[in-house]
mmCIF file of C-alpha atoms in Angstrom:
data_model
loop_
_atom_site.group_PDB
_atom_site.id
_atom_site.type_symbol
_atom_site.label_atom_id
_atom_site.label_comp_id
_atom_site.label_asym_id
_atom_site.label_seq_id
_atom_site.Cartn_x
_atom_site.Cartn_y
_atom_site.Cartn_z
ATOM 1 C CA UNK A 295 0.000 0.000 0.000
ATOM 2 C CA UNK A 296 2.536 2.269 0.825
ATOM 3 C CA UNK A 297 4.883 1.461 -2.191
ATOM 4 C CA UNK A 298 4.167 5.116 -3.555
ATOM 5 C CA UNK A 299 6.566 6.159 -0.313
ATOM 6 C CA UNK A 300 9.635 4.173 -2.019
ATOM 7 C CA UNK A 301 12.165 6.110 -4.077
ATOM 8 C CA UNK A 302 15.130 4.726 -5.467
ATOM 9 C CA UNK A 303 17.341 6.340 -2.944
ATOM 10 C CA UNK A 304 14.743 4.481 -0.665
ATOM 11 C CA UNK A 305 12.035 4.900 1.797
ATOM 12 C CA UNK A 306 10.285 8.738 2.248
ATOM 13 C CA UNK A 307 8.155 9.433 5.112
ATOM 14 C CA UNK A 308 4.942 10.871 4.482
ATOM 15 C CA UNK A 309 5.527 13.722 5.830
ATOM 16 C CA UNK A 310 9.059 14.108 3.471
ATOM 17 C CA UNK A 311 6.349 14.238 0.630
ATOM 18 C CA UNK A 312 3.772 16.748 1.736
ATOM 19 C CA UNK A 313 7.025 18.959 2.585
ATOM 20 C CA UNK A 314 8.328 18.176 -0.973
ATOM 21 C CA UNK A 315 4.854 19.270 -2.180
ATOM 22 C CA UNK A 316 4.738 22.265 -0.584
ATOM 23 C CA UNK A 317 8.168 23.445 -1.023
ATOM 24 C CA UNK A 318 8.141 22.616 -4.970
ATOM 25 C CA UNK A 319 4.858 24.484 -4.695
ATOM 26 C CA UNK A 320 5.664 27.381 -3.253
ATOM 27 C CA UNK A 321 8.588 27.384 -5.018
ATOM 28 C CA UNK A 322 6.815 27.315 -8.641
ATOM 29 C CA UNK A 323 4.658 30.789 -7.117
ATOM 30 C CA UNK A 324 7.760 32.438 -6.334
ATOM 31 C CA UNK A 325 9.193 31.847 -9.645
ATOM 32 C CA UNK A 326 5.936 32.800 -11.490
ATOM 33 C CA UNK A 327 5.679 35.816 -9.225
ATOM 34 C CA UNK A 328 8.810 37.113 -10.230
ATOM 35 C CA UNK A 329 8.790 36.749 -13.884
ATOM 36 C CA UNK A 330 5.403 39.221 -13.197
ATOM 37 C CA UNK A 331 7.252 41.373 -11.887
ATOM 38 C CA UNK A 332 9.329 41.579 -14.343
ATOM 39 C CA UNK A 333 6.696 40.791 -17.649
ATOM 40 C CA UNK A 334 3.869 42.915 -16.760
ATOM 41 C CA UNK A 335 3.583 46.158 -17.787
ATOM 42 C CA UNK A 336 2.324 48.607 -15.200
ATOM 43 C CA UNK A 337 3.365 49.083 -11.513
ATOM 44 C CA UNK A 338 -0.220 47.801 -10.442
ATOM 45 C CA UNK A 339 0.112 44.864 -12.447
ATOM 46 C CA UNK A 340 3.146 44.152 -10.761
ATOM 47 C CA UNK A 341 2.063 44.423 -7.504
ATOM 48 C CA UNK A 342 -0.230 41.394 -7.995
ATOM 49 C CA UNK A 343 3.389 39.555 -9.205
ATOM 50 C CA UNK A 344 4.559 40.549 -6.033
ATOM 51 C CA UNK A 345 1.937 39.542 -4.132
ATOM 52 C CA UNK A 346 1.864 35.993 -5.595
ATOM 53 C CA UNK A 347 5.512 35.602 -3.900
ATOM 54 C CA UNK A 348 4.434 36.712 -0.647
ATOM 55 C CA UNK A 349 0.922 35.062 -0.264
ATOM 56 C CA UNK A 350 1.129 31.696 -2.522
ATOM 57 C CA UNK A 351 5.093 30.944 -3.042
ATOM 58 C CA UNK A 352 6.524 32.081 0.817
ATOM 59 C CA UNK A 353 3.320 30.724 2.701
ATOM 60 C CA UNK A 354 3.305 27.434 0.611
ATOM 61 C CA UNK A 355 7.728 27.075 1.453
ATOM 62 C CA UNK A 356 7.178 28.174 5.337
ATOM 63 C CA UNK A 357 4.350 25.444 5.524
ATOM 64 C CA UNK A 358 6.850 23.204 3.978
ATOM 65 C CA UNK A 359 9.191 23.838 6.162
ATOM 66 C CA UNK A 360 7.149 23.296 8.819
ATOM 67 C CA UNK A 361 6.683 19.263 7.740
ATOM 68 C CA UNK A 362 10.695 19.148 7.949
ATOM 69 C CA UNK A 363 10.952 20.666 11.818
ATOM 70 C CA UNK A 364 11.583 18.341 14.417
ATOM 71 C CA UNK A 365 11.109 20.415 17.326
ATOM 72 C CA UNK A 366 8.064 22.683 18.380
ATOM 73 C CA UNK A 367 9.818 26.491 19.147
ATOM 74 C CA UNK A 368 10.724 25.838 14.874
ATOM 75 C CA UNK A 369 7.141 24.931 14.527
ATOM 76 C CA UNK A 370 5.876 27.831 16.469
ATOM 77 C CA UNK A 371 8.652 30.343 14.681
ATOM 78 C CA UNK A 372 7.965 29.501 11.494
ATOM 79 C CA UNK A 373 4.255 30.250 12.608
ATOM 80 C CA UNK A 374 5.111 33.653 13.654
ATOM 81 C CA UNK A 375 7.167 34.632 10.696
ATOM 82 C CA UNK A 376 3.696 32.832 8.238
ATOM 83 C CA UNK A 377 1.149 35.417 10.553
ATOM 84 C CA UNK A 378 3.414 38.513 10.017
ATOM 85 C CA UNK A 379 3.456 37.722 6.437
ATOM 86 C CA UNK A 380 0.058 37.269 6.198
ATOM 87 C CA UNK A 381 -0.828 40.504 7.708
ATOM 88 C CA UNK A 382 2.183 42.509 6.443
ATOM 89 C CA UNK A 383 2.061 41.277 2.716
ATOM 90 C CA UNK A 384 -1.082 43.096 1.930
ATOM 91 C CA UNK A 385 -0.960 46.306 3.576
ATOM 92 C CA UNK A 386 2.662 47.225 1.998
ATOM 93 C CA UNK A 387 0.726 46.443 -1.097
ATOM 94 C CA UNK A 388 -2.011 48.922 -0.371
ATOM 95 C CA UNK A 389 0.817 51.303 0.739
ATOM 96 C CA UNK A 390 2.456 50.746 -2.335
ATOM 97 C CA UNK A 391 -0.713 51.501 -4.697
ATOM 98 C CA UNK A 392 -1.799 55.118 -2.704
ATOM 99 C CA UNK A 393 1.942 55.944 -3.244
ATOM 100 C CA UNK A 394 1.756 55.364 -7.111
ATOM 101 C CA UNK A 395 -2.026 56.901 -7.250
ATOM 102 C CA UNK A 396 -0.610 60.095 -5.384
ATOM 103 C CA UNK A 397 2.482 60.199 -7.343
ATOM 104 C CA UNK A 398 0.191 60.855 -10.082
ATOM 105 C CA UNK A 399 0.151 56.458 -12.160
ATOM 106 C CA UNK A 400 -3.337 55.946 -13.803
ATOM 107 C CA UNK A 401 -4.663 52.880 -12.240
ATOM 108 C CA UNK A 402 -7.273 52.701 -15.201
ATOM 109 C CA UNK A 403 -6.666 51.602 -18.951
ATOM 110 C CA UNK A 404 -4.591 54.082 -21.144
ATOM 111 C CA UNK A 405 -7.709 55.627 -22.800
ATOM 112 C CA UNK A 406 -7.445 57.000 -25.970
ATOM 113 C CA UNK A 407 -9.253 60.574 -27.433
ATOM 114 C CA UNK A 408 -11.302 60.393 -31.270
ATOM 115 C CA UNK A 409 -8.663 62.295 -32.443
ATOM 116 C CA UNK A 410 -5.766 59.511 -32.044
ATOM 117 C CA UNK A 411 -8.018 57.115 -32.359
ATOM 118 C CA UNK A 412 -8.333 58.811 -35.931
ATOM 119 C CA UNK A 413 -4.410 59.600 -36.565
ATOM 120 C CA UNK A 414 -3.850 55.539 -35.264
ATOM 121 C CA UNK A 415 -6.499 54.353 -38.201
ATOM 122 C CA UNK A 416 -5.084 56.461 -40.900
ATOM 123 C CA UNK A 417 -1.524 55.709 -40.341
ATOM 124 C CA UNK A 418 -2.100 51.917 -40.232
ATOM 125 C CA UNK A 419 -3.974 52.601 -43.620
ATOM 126 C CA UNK A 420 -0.648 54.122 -44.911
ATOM 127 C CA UNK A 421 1.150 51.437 -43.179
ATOM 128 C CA UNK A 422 -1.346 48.667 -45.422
ATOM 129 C CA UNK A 423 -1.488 50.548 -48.588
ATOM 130 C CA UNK A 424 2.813 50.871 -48.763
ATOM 131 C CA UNK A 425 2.747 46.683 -48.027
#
């Protein structure tokens, strides 16, 4: 029953595997998270890549690491450090968004006037007819 436990190297706990599973997950958020940060294309947009590290990809590693403690104080530390995250995480966020609002960003959608809407339709026709 509990062949799925055996790796070549040999026998993994259980809890060795829901660690694994967590850290791996966690892990794959982080990564994600930072290629956001990096990909997207306006500072709010990037805040949600940064907050994909800190909820998804640092919660699901400190849970990890909690399956790999052997005594309680690590347990309870690695508790402490999860809550301050948890409560930290989004209000640095919010911080960070009334910063960029009062330093003047546009949280909405570049909107465009009728005029360049017109000057973006005619050159593209100029663009088409010189193909």
């Amino acid at each position: 029953m509990l062949e799925f436990l055996h790796t070549p190297v040999g026998p993994l706990a259980l809890n060795d595997w829901i660690s694994w599973f967590f850290i791996l997950g966690g892990a794959f958020f982080s990564i994600v998270g930072a290629l956001g940060i990096v990909r997207l294309p306006d500072v709010f947009s990037r805040m949600h890549g940064a907050g994909m590290v800190d909820t998804a990809g640092i919660d699901m590693i400190l849970i990890g690491l909690m399956f790999q403690a052997t005594e309680w104080i690590v347990v309870v530390k690695l508790g402490l450090i999860l809550l301050f995250l948890f409560f930290t995480s989004p209000t640095t966020t919010f911080a960070l968004a009334r910063a960029a609002i009062s330093g003047g960003v546009n949280p909405g959608p570049k909107r465009r006037e009728p005029h360049q809407l017109k000057d973006q339709k005619a050159q593209e026709e100029t663009t088409s007819s010189n193909t």
